[in-house]
PDB file of C-alpha atoms in Angstrom:
ATOM      1  CA  MET S 607     -33.736   2.469 -87.298  1.00 64.00           C
ATOM      2  CA  LYS S 608     -37.380   3.429 -86.781  1.00 74.00           C
ATOM      3  CA  ASN S 609     -39.913   0.735 -86.012  1.00 90.00           C
ATOM      4  CA  LEU S 610     -42.757   0.017 -88.402  1.00 90.00           C
ATOM      5  CA  TYR S 611     -45.322   2.098 -86.480  1.00 91.00           C
ATOM      6  CA  GLU S 612     -43.047   5.159 -86.566  1.00 95.00           C
ATOM      7  CA  GLU S 613     -42.305   4.596 -90.238  1.00 95.00           C
ATOM      8  CA  ILE S 614     -45.982   4.396 -91.166  1.00 97.00           C
ATOM      9  CA  HIS S 615     -46.701   7.587 -89.238  1.00 96.00           C
ATOM     10  CA  ASP S 616     -43.870   9.445 -90.976  1.00 97.00           C
ATOM     11  CA  ASN S 617     -44.754   8.101 -94.443  1.00 97.00           C
ATOM     12  CA  VAL S 618     -48.389   9.114 -94.075  1.00 98.00           C
ATOM     13  CA  LYS S 619     -47.626  12.493 -92.543  1.00 97.00           C
ATOM     14  CA  ARG S 620     -45.366  13.450 -95.460  1.00 97.00           C
ATOM     15  CA  ALA S 621     -47.751  12.099 -98.087  1.00 98.00           C
ATOM     16  CA  LEU S 622     -50.789  13.913 -96.713  1.00 98.00           C
ATOM     17  CA  ALA S 623     -48.856  17.161 -96.377  1.00 97.00           C
ATOM     18  CA  GLU S 624     -47.727  16.839 -99.975  1.00 97.00           C
ATOM     19  CA  ASP S 625     -51.310  16.413-101.211  1.00 97.00           C
ATOM     20  CA  ILE S 626     -53.384  18.563 -98.861  1.00 97.00           C
ATOM     21  CA  ASP S 627     -50.859  21.267 -97.940  1.00 95.00           C
ATOM     22  CA  THR S 628     -52.943  24.191 -96.581  1.00 95.00           C
ATOM     23  CA  GLY S 629     -56.281  22.438 -97.123  1.00 95.00           C
ATOM     24  CA  ASP S 630     -58.468  20.439 -99.514  1.00 96.00           C
ATOM     25  CA  LEU S 631     -60.445  23.124-101.314  1.00 97.00           C
ATOM     26  CA  THR S 632     -62.759  20.710-103.135  1.00 96.00           C
ATOM     27  CA  ALA S 633     -63.754  18.960 -99.918  1.00 95.00           C
ATOM     28  CA  LEU S 634     -65.258  22.237 -98.724  1.00 95.00           C
ATOM     29  CA  LEU S 635     -68.163  21.508-101.074  1.00 95.00           C
ATOM     30  CA  ILE S 636     -69.296  18.871 -98.555  1.00 94.00           C
ATOM     31  CA  PRO S 637     -71.091  19.855 -95.315  1.00 96.00           C
ATOM     32  CA  GLU S 638     -68.633  19.739 -92.430  1.00 94.00           C
ATOM     33  CA  ASP S 639     -70.753  17.333 -90.366  1.00 94.00           C
ATOM     34  CA  LYS S 640     -71.645  14.908 -93.160  1.00 96.00           C
ATOM     35  CA  ALA S 641     -70.735  11.207 -92.839  1.00 96.00           C
ATOM     36  CA  LEU S 642     -70.134   8.786 -95.699  1.00 95.00           C
ATOM     37  CA  SER S 643     -69.340   5.127 -96.250  1.00 97.00           C
ATOM     38  CA  ALA S 644     -67.194   3.628 -98.994  1.00 97.00           C
ATOM     39  CA  SER S 645     -65.870   0.296-100.245  1.00 98.00           C
ATOM     40  CA  VAL S 646     -62.494  -0.551-101.771  1.00 98.00           C
ATOM     41  CA  ILE S 647     -62.632  -2.958-104.705  1.00 98.00           C
ATOM     42  CA  SER S 648     -59.776  -4.752-106.410  1.00 98.00           C
ATOM     43  CA  ARG S 649     -60.003  -4.702-110.186  1.00 97.00           C
ATOM     44  CA  GLU S 650     -57.352  -7.384-110.654  1.00 98.00           C
ATOM     45  CA  GLY S 651     -55.822 -10.358-108.889  1.00 98.00           C
ATOM     46  CA  ALA S 652     -53.125  -9.329-106.435  1.00 98.00           C
ATOM     47  CA  VAL S 653     -51.454  -9.885-103.098  1.00 98.00           C
ATOM     48  CA  LEU S 654     -52.896  -7.329-100.705  1.00 98.00           C
ATOM     49  CA  CYS S 655     -50.423  -5.166 -98.800  1.00 98.00           C
ATOM     50  CA  GLY S 656     -50.497  -1.794 -97.055  1.00 98.00           C
ATOM     51  CA  VAL S 657     -53.565  -2.042 -94.817  1.00 98.00           C
ATOM     52  CA  ARG S 658     -51.944  -0.073 -91.980  1.00 98.00           C
ATOM     53  CA  TRP S 659     -50.725   2.709 -94.281  1.00 98.00           C
ATOM     54  CA  PHE S 660     -54.191   2.917 -95.833  1.00 98.00           C
ATOM     55  CA  GLU S 661     -55.939   3.208 -92.472  1.00 98.00           C
ATOM     56  CA  ALA S 662     -53.397   5.671 -91.110  1.00 98.00           C
ATOM     57  CA  CYS S 663     -54.170   8.142 -93.919  1.00 98.00           C
ATOM     58  CA  PHE S 664     -57.808   8.430 -92.846  1.00 98.00           C
ATOM     59  CA  LEU S 665     -57.180   8.205 -89.109  1.00 98.00           C
ATOM     60  CA  ALA S 666     -54.758  11.126 -89.334  1.00 98.00           C
ATOM     61  CA  LEU S 667     -57.681  13.312 -90.445  1.00 97.00           C
ATOM     62  CA  ALA S 668     -60.533  11.636 -88.570  1.00 97.00           C
ATOM     63  CA  PRO S 669     -59.525   9.406 -85.624  1.00 97.00           C
ATOM     64  CA  GLU S 670     -63.082   8.063 -85.314  1.00 97.00           C
ATOM     65  CA  MET S 671     -63.017   6.475 -88.794  1.00 98.00           C
ATOM     66  CA  LYS S 672     -64.185   2.833 -88.839  1.00 98.00           C
ATOM     67  CA  PHE S 673     -62.842   0.024 -91.047  1.00 98.00           C
ATOM     68  CA  ASP S 674     -64.118  -3.463 -91.796  1.00 98.00           C
ATOM     69  CA  TRP S 675     -61.598  -5.561 -93.759  1.00 98.00           C
ATOM     70  CA  PHE S 676     -62.393  -8.715 -95.698  1.00 98.00           C
ATOM     71  CA  ALA S 677     -58.727  -9.526 -96.455  1.00 98.00           C
ATOM     72  CA  LYS S 678     -55.400  -8.919 -94.721  1.00 98.00           C
ATOM     73  CA  ASP S 679     -51.843  -8.177 -95.785  1.00 98.00           C
ATOM     74  CA  GLY S 680     -50.387 -11.153 -97.636  1.00 98.00           C
ATOM     75  CA  ASP S 681     -53.760 -12.504 -98.804  1.00 98.00           C
ATOM     76  CA  LEU S 682     -54.322 -13.280-102.463  1.00 98.00           C
ATOM     77  CA  VAL S 683     -57.342 -11.291-103.674  1.00 98.00           C
ATOM     78  CA  GLN S 684     -59.316 -11.631-106.898  1.00 98.00           C
ATOM     79  CA  ALA S 685     -60.591  -9.176-109.500  1.00 98.00           C
ATOM     80  CA  GLY S 686     -63.899  -7.705-108.358  1.00 97.00           C
ATOM     81  CA  GLN S 687     -63.305  -8.611-104.717  1.00 98.00           C
ATOM     82  CA  ARG S 688     -64.392  -6.146-102.041  1.00 97.00           C
ATOM     83  CA  LEU S 689     -61.436  -5.541 -99.755  1.00 98.00           C
ATOM     84  CA  CYS S 690     -62.885  -3.321 -97.060  1.00 98.00           C
ATOM     85  CA  GLU S 691     -65.649  -0.955 -96.005  1.00 98.00           C
ATOM     86  CA  ILE S 692     -64.965   2.447 -94.453  1.00 98.00           C
ATOM     87  CA  GLU S 693     -67.345   4.722 -92.589  1.00 98.00           C
ATOM     88  CA  GLY S 694     -66.815   8.165 -91.151  1.00 97.00           C
ATOM     89  CA  HIS S 695     -66.287  11.871 -91.755  1.00 96.00           C
ATOM     90  CA  ALA S 696     -67.037  12.655 -95.409  1.00 97.00           C
ATOM     91  CA  ARG S 697     -64.413  15.358 -95.888  1.00 97.00           C
ATOM     92  CA  ALA S 698     -61.712  13.141 -94.399  1.00 97.00           C
ATOM     93  CA  LEU S 699     -62.739  10.255 -96.646  1.00 97.00           C
ATOM     94  CA  LEU S 700     -62.483  12.438 -99.726  1.00 96.00           C
ATOM     95  CA  SER S 701     -59.282  14.223 -98.716  1.00 97.00           C
ATOM     96  CA  ALA S 702     -57.323  11.075 -97.821  1.00 98.00           C
ATOM     97  CA  GLU S 703     -58.729   8.826-100.565  1.00 97.00           C
ATOM     98  CA  ARG S 704     -55.967   9.321-103.143  1.00 97.00           C
ATOM     99  CA  THR S 705     -53.075   9.111-100.699  1.00 98.00           C
ATOM    100  CA  ALA S 706     -54.488   6.006 -99.023  1.00 98.00           C
ATOM    101  CA  LEU S 707     -55.048   4.264-102.345  1.00 98.00           C
ATOM    102  CA  ASN S 708     -51.564   5.225-103.522  1.00 98.00           C
ATOM    103  CA  PHE S 709     -50.021   3.379-100.580  1.00 98.00           C
ATOM    104  CA  LEU S 710     -52.291   0.354-100.962  1.00 98.00           C
ATOM    105  CA  GLN S 711     -51.780   0.115-104.738  1.00 98.00           C
ATOM    106  CA  MET S 712     -48.001   0.528-104.612  1.00 98.00           C
ATOM    107  CA  LEU S 713     -47.355  -1.848-101.716  1.00 98.00           C
ATOM    108  CA  SER S 714     -49.738  -4.450-103.145  1.00 98.00           C
ATOM    109  CA  ALA S 715     -47.811  -4.198-106.411  1.00 98.00           C
ATOM    110  CA  VAL S 716     -44.513  -4.981-104.669  1.00 98.00           C
ATOM    111  CA  ALA S 717     -46.048  -7.902-102.775  1.00 98.00           C
ATOM    112  CA  THR S 718     -47.697  -9.223-105.945  1.00 98.00           C
ATOM    113  CA  GLN S 719     -44.521  -9.069-108.023  1.00 98.00           C
ATOM    114  CA  THR S 720     -42.572 -10.774-105.244  1.00 98.00           C
ATOM    115  CA  ARG S 721     -45.144 -13.577-105.068  1.00 98.00           C
ATOM    116  CA  ARG S 722     -44.840 -14.121-108.836  1.00 98.00           C
ATOM    117  CA  PHE S 723     -41.104 -14.720-108.483  1.00 98.00           C
ATOM    118  CA  VAL S 724     -41.545 -16.903-105.413  1.00 98.00           C
ATOM    119  CA  ASP S 725     -44.149 -19.029-107.181  1.00 98.00           C
ATOM    120  CA  ALA S 726     -42.020 -19.294-110.330  1.00 98.00           C
ATOM    121  CA  MET S 727     -39.254 -21.114-108.419  1.00 97.00           C
ATOM    122  CA  ALA S 728     -41.377 -23.063-105.955  1.00 97.00           C
ATOM    123  CA  GLY S 729     -39.817 -26.366-104.953  1.00 96.00           C
ATOM    124  CA  THR S 730     -36.217 -25.169-105.174  1.00 97.00           C
ATOM    125  CA  LYS S 731     -34.137 -24.270-102.135  1.00 96.00           C
ATOM    126  CA  ALA S 732     -33.498 -20.696-103.254  1.00 98.00           C
ATOM    127  CA  VAL S 733     -35.207 -17.672-101.719  1.00 98.00           C
ATOM    128  CA  ILE S 734     -36.073 -14.328-103.288  1.00 98.00           C
ATOM    129  CA  VAL S 735     -34.260 -11.326-101.785  1.00 98.00           C
ATOM    130  CA  ASP S 736     -34.849  -7.610-102.225  1.00 98.00           C
ATOM    131  CA  THR S 737     -32.255  -4.845-102.676  1.00 97.00           C
ATOM    132  CA  ARG S 738     -31.697  -1.167-101.820  1.00 96.00           C
ATOM    133  CA  LYS S 739     -33.285  -0.151-105.139  1.00 97.00           C
ATOM    134  CA  THR S 740     -36.344   1.248-103.393  1.00 97.00           C
ATOM    135  CA  LEU S 741     -38.410   4.410-103.767  1.00 95.00           C
ATOM    136  CA  PRO S 742     -36.704   7.167-101.719  1.00 95.00           C
ATOM    137  CA  GLY S 743     -38.289   7.480 -98.289  1.00 95.00           C
ATOM    138  CA  LEU S 744     -40.303   4.267 -98.624  1.00 97.00           C
ATOM    139  CA  ARG S 745     -37.672   1.580 -98.066  1.00 96.00           C
ATOM    140  CA  LEU S 746     -39.137   0.040 -94.915  1.00 97.00           C
ATOM    141  CA  ALA S 747     -42.611   0.049 -96.459  1.00 97.00           C
ATOM    142  CA  GLN S 748     -41.441  -1.662 -99.644  1.00 98.00           C
ATOM    143  CA  LYS S 749     -39.336  -4.199 -97.779  1.00 98.00           C
ATOM    144  CA  TYR S 750     -42.384  -4.998 -95.647  1.00 98.00           C
ATOM    145  CA  ALA S 751     -44.298  -5.601 -98.892  1.00 98.00           C
ATOM    146  CA  VAL S 752     -41.582  -7.968-100.137  1.00 98.00           C
ATOM    147  CA  LYS S 753     -42.041 -10.056 -97.003  1.00 98.00           C
ATOM    148  CA  CYS S 754     -45.810 -10.070 -97.514  1.00 98.00           C
ATOM    149  CA  GLY S 755     -45.152 -11.488-100.979  1.00 98.00           C
ATOM    150  CA  GLY S 756     -43.014 -14.323 -99.632  1.00 98.00           C
ATOM    151  CA  GLY S 757     -39.540 -12.839-100.147  1.00 98.00           C
ATOM    152  CA  ILE S 758     -36.902 -11.971 -97.573  1.00 97.00           C
ATOM    153  CA  ASN S 759     -35.100  -8.725 -96.843  1.00 97.00           C
ATOM    154  CA  HIS S 760     -31.469  -8.000 -97.586  1.00 96.00           C
ATOM    155  CA  ARG S 761     -29.813  -5.219 -95.581  1.00 94.00           C
ATOM    156  CA  PHE S 762     -32.028  -2.203 -94.899  1.00 94.00           C
ATOM    157  CA  GLY S 763     -29.240   0.253 -95.541  1.00 94.00           C
ATOM    158  CA  LEU S 764     -25.522   0.897 -95.450  1.00 95.00           C
ATOM    159  CA  HIS S 765     -25.593   0.703 -91.661  1.00 93.00           C
ATOM    160  CA  ASP S 766     -26.648  -2.916 -91.051  1.00 94.00           C
ATOM    161  CA  GLY S 767     -24.599  -4.976 -93.490  1.00 95.00           C
ATOM    162  CA  ILE S 768     -21.352  -4.900 -95.443  1.00 97.00           C
ATOM    163  CA  LEU S 769     -21.617  -5.525 -99.177  1.00 97.00           C
ATOM    164  CA  ILE S 770     -18.222  -5.207-100.873  1.00 97.00           C
ATOM    165  CA  LYS S 771     -18.826  -4.328-104.505  1.00 95.00           C
ATOM    166  CA  GLU S 772     -16.471  -3.839-107.457  1.00 94.00           C
ATOM    167  CA  ASN S 773     -15.598  -0.230-106.631  1.00 94.00           C
ATOM    168  CA  HIS S 774     -14.950  -1.078-102.978  1.00 96.00           C
ATOM    169  CA  ILE S 775     -12.591  -3.861-104.079  1.00 96.00           C
ATOM    170  CA  ILE S 776     -10.682  -1.499-106.382  1.00 95.00           C
ATOM    171  CA  ALA S 777     -10.456   1.225-103.736  1.00 95.00           C
ATOM    172  CA  ALA S 778      -9.407  -1.221-100.994  1.00 94.00           C
ATOM    173  CA  GLY S 779      -6.672  -2.818-103.101  1.00 95.00           C
ATOM    174  CA  GLY S 780      -8.186  -6.163-104.008  1.00 96.00           C
ATOM    175  CA  ILE S 781     -10.518  -8.894-102.778  1.00 97.00           C
ATOM    176  CA  LYS S 782      -8.215 -10.232-100.053  1.00 96.00           C
ATOM    177  CA  ARG S 783      -7.526  -6.801 -98.570  1.00 96.00           C
ATOM    178  CA  ALA S 784     -11.165  -5.746 -98.757  1.00 97.00           C
ATOM    179  CA  LEU S 785     -12.358  -8.874 -96.943  1.00 96.00           C
ATOM    180  CA  LYS S 786      -9.647  -8.622 -94.301  1.00 95.00           C
ATOM    181  CA  LYS S 787     -10.553  -5.013 -93.538  1.00 96.00           C
ATOM    182  CA  ALA S 788     -14.272  -5.833 -93.467  1.00 96.00           C
ATOM    183  CA  GLN S 789     -13.661  -8.621 -90.975  1.00 94.00           C
ATOM    184  CA  GLU S 790     -11.763  -6.193 -88.767  1.00 94.00           C
ATOM    185  CA  ILE S 791     -14.420  -3.462 -88.725  1.00 95.00           C
ATOM    186  CA  ALA S 792     -17.685  -5.431 -88.845  1.00 95.00           C
ATOM    187  CA  PRO S 793     -19.789  -4.971 -85.670  1.00 94.00           C
ATOM    188  CA  PRO S 794     -21.053  -8.170 -84.008  1.00 93.00           C
ATOM    189  CA  GLY S 795     -23.915  -9.755 -85.936  1.00 90.00           C
ATOM    190  CA  VAL S 796     -23.332  -7.751 -89.132  1.00 94.00           C
ATOM    191  CA  PHE S 797     -22.905  -9.905 -92.236  1.00 95.00           C
ATOM    192  CA  ILE S 798     -20.110  -9.445 -94.765  1.00 97.00           C
ATOM    193  CA  GLN S 799     -20.903 -10.147 -98.421  1.00 98.00           C
ATOM    194  CA  ILE S 800     -18.583  -9.715-101.383  1.00 98.00           C
ATOM    195  CA  GLU S 801     -19.535  -9.354-105.030  1.00 97.00           C
ATOM    196  CA  VAL S 802     -17.588 -11.283-107.672  1.00 98.00           C
ATOM    197  CA  GLU S 803     -17.845 -11.183-111.449  1.00 96.00           C
ATOM    198  CA  SER S 804     -15.979 -14.342-112.470  1.00 97.00           C
ATOM    199  CA  LEU S 805     -15.075 -17.813-111.253  1.00 97.00           C
ATOM    200  CA  GLN S 806     -11.507 -16.621-110.731  1.00 97.00           C
ATOM    201  CA  GLU S 807     -12.717 -13.871-108.400  1.00 97.00           C
ATOM    202  CA  LEU S 808     -14.952 -16.383-106.625  1.00 97.00           C
ATOM    203  CA  GLN S 809     -11.955 -18.648-105.986  1.00 96.00           C
ATOM    204  CA  GLU S 810     -10.018 -15.701-104.626  1.00 96.00           C
ATOM    205  CA  ALA S 811     -12.899 -14.709-102.328  1.00 97.00           C
ATOM    206  CA  LEU S 812     -13.291 -18.258-101.008  1.00 96.00           C
ATOM    207  CA  THR S 813      -9.559 -18.518-100.351  1.00 95.00           C
ATOM    208  CA  ALA S 814      -9.748 -15.227 -98.432  1.00 95.00           C
ATOM    209  CA  GLY S 815     -12.476 -16.642 -96.181  1.00 94.00           C
ATOM    210  CA  ALA S 816     -15.656 -15.228 -97.696  1.00 96.00           C
ATOM    211  CA  GLN S 817     -18.835 -16.520 -96.060  1.00 95.00           C
ATOM    212  CA  MET S 818     -21.365 -14.825 -98.323  1.00 97.00           C
ATOM    213  CA  VAL S 819     -20.799 -14.191-102.028  1.00 98.00           C
ATOM    214  CA  LEU S 820     -22.833 -12.276-104.599  1.00 98.00           C
ATOM    215  CA  LEU S 821     -22.482 -13.735-108.094  1.00 98.00           C
ATOM    216  CA  ASP S 822     -23.068 -10.746-110.343  1.00 97.00           C
ATOM    217  CA  ASN S 823     -24.369 -11.310-113.877  1.00 96.00           C
ATOM    218  CA  PHE S 824     -23.164 -14.919-114.105  1.00 97.00           C
ATOM    219  CA  THR S 825     -24.574 -17.069-116.913  1.00 97.00           C
ATOM    220  CA  LEU S 826     -26.517 -20.194-115.973  1.00 97.00           C
ATOM    221  CA  SER S 827     -23.525 -22.422-116.697  1.00 97.00           C
ATOM    222  CA  GLU S 828     -21.269 -20.122-114.690  1.00 98.00           C
ATOM    223  CA  LEU S 829     -23.714 -20.229-111.774  1.00 98.00           C
ATOM    224  CA  SER S 830     -23.671 -24.025-111.819  1.00 98.00           C
ATOM    225  CA  ASP S 831     -19.858 -24.010-111.917  1.00 98.00           C
ATOM    226  CA  ALA S 832     -19.781 -21.471-109.077  1.00 98.00           C
ATOM    227  CA  VAL S 833     -22.002 -23.671-106.907  1.00 97.00           C
ATOM    228  CA  ALA S 834     -19.832 -26.730-107.607  1.00 97.00           C
ATOM    229  CA  LEU S 835     -16.620 -24.812-106.894  1.00 97.00           C
ATOM    230  CA  THR S 836     -17.977 -23.371-103.665  1.00 96.00           C
ATOM    231  CA  ARG S 837     -19.320 -26.670-102.342  1.00 93.00           C
ATOM    232  CA  GLN S 838     -16.027 -28.371-103.130  1.00 92.00           C
ATOM    233  CA  HIS S 839     -14.063 -25.640-101.382  1.00 85.00           C
ATOM    234  CA  ALA S 840     -16.324 -24.855 -98.412  1.00 83.00           C
ATOM    235  CA  GLY S 841     -19.275 -27.235 -98.342  1.00 79.00           C
ATOM    236  CA  GLU S 842     -22.581 -25.604 -97.418  1.00 81.00           C
ATOM    237  CA  ARG S 843     -21.143 -22.938 -95.125  1.00 90.00           C
ATOM    238  CA  VAL S 844     -20.839 -20.263 -97.830  1.00 96.00           C
ATOM    239  CA  VAL S 845     -24.055 -18.542 -98.951  1.00 97.00           C
ATOM    240  CA  LEU S 846     -24.275 -17.898-102.686  1.00 98.00           C
ATOM    241  CA  GLU S 847     -26.530 -15.203-104.093  1.00 98.00           C
ATOM    242  CA  ALA S 848     -27.271 -14.675-107.786  1.00 98.00           C
ATOM    243  CA  SER S 849     -28.048 -11.208-109.113  1.00 97.00           C
ATOM    244  CA  GLY S 850     -28.375  -9.407-112.425  1.00 94.00           C
ATOM    245  CA  ASN S 851     -30.734  -9.760-115.403  1.00 90.00           C
ATOM    246  CA  ILE S 852     -33.093 -12.106-113.573  1.00 96.00           C
ATOM    247  CA  THR S 853     -36.662 -12.221-114.864  1.00 97.00           C
ATOM    248  CA  LEU S 854     -39.776 -14.286-114.362  1.00 97.00           C
ATOM    249  CA  ASP S 855     -38.785 -16.219-117.467  1.00 97.00           C
ATOM    250  CA  ASN S 856     -35.392 -17.342-116.176  1.00 97.00           C
ATOM    251  CA  VAL S 857     -35.646 -17.233-112.371  1.00 98.00           C
ATOM    252  CA  ARG S 858     -36.467 -20.936-112.058  1.00 98.00           C
ATOM    253  CA  LYS S 859     -33.435 -21.919-114.122  1.00 98.00           C
ATOM    254  CA  VAL S 860     -31.298 -19.674-111.929  1.00 98.00           C
ATOM    255  CA  ALA S 861     -32.708 -21.318-108.790  1.00 98.00           C
ATOM    256  CA  GLU S 862     -32.077 -24.778-110.193  1.00 98.00           C
ATOM    257  CA  THR S 863     -28.336 -24.086-110.419  1.00 98.00           C
ATOM    258  CA  GLY S 864     -28.244 -24.534-106.647  1.00 97.00           C
ATOM    259  CA  VAL S 865     -27.720 -20.963-105.455  1.00 98.00           C
ATOM    260  CA  ASP S 866     -29.117 -20.090-102.038  1.00 97.00           C
ATOM    261  CA  ARG S 867     -30.521 -16.635-102.755  1.00 98.00           C
ATOM    262  CA  ILE S 868     -31.661 -14.630-105.759  1.00 98.00           C
ATOM    263  CA  SER S 869     -31.747 -10.843-105.386  1.00 98.00           C
ATOM    264  CA  ILE S 870     -33.985  -8.821-107.688  1.00 97.00           C
ATOM    265  CA  GLY S 871     -34.035  -5.025-107.812  1.00 96.00           C
ATOM    266  CA  SER S 872     -37.165  -4.872-109.960  1.00 96.00           C
ATOM    267  CA  LEU S 873     -39.291  -6.034-107.021  1.00 97.00           C
ATOM    268  CA  THR S 874     -39.237  -2.490-105.673  1.00 97.00           C
ATOM    269  CA  LYS S 875     -38.156  -0.225-108.532  1.00 94.00           C
ATOM    270  CA  ASN S 876     -39.994  -1.529-111.612  1.00 92.00           C
ATOM    271  CA  ILE S 877     -43.550  -1.855-110.383  1.00 93.00           C
ATOM    272  CA  GLN S 878     -46.992  -1.189-111.805  1.00 95.00           C
ATOM    273  CA  ALA S 879     -49.609  -0.174-109.263  1.00 97.00           C
ATOM    274  CA  ILE S 880     -52.410  -2.629-108.621  1.00 98.00           C
ATOM    275  CA  ASP S 881     -55.760  -1.342-109.915  1.00 98.00           C
ATOM    276  CA  LEU S 882     -57.945  -0.569-106.898  1.00 98.00           C
ATOM    277  CA  SER S 883     -60.952   1.727-106.650  1.00 96.00           C
ATOM    278  CA  MET S 884     -62.952   3.298-103.859  1.00 96.00           C
ATOM    279  CA  ARG S 885     -66.696   3.497-104.313  1.00 94.00           C
ATOM    280  CA  PHE S 886     -68.812   5.767-102.136  1.00 92.00           C
ATOM    281  CA  ALA S 887     -72.270   4.752-100.968  1.00 82.00           C
TER     282      ALA S 887
END
């Protein structure tokens, strides 16, 4: 898997190529040697995220561009707050403006939504976990944003974790067989998680030696029963994760059932960009 620096470079390269293609025609209105300065302002409260993607957009076009930030990734910013000042080549500022803001707005949105869920269940033992329901090509970026918002990352892809879902169980011939095969093929350090949809399936998974269980679309009472059953059977050694139809309105109640993790796909797929603007001096 690529490191974060390589990922940022690739993300920005593709995004700029998509927008600029053979050249920014409108930027040609500006003298080639002209310099400009600009400020980025937040129009709403948010958790800032995406500083390195934002900078990389401008630096790809003008390596001498200068930045002065007044907040960093993970900081809570307020409406009307000035986030940074930029100074450098005018054409580069204008050409990269939209792409840079797109990254900053989208990643700040993911971090902000994550923080809302984290805050909603503060004081419980549960943690918020992301999923693979990410924007194509931007998984590492969005998972970075989840961490900035106070959540933790699940597997990054099909290559670094085994999650046995309903269709895998059917194809493998049942929960016991699926777990046994997973235990045989799992590389060292790779976790094995199995999804269950009922208390009966949970009991079967525990009996088969499951160490990590995803409780899919359980009701609150079922989650509480699942926690009690698991602790009675295996103590604290089995990690329980709740998933499905979890919102800001019910996440605290889910956490209070005693589950260890709560995974939420909407952190990365149902997002509304944070309102940011760039003002030129």
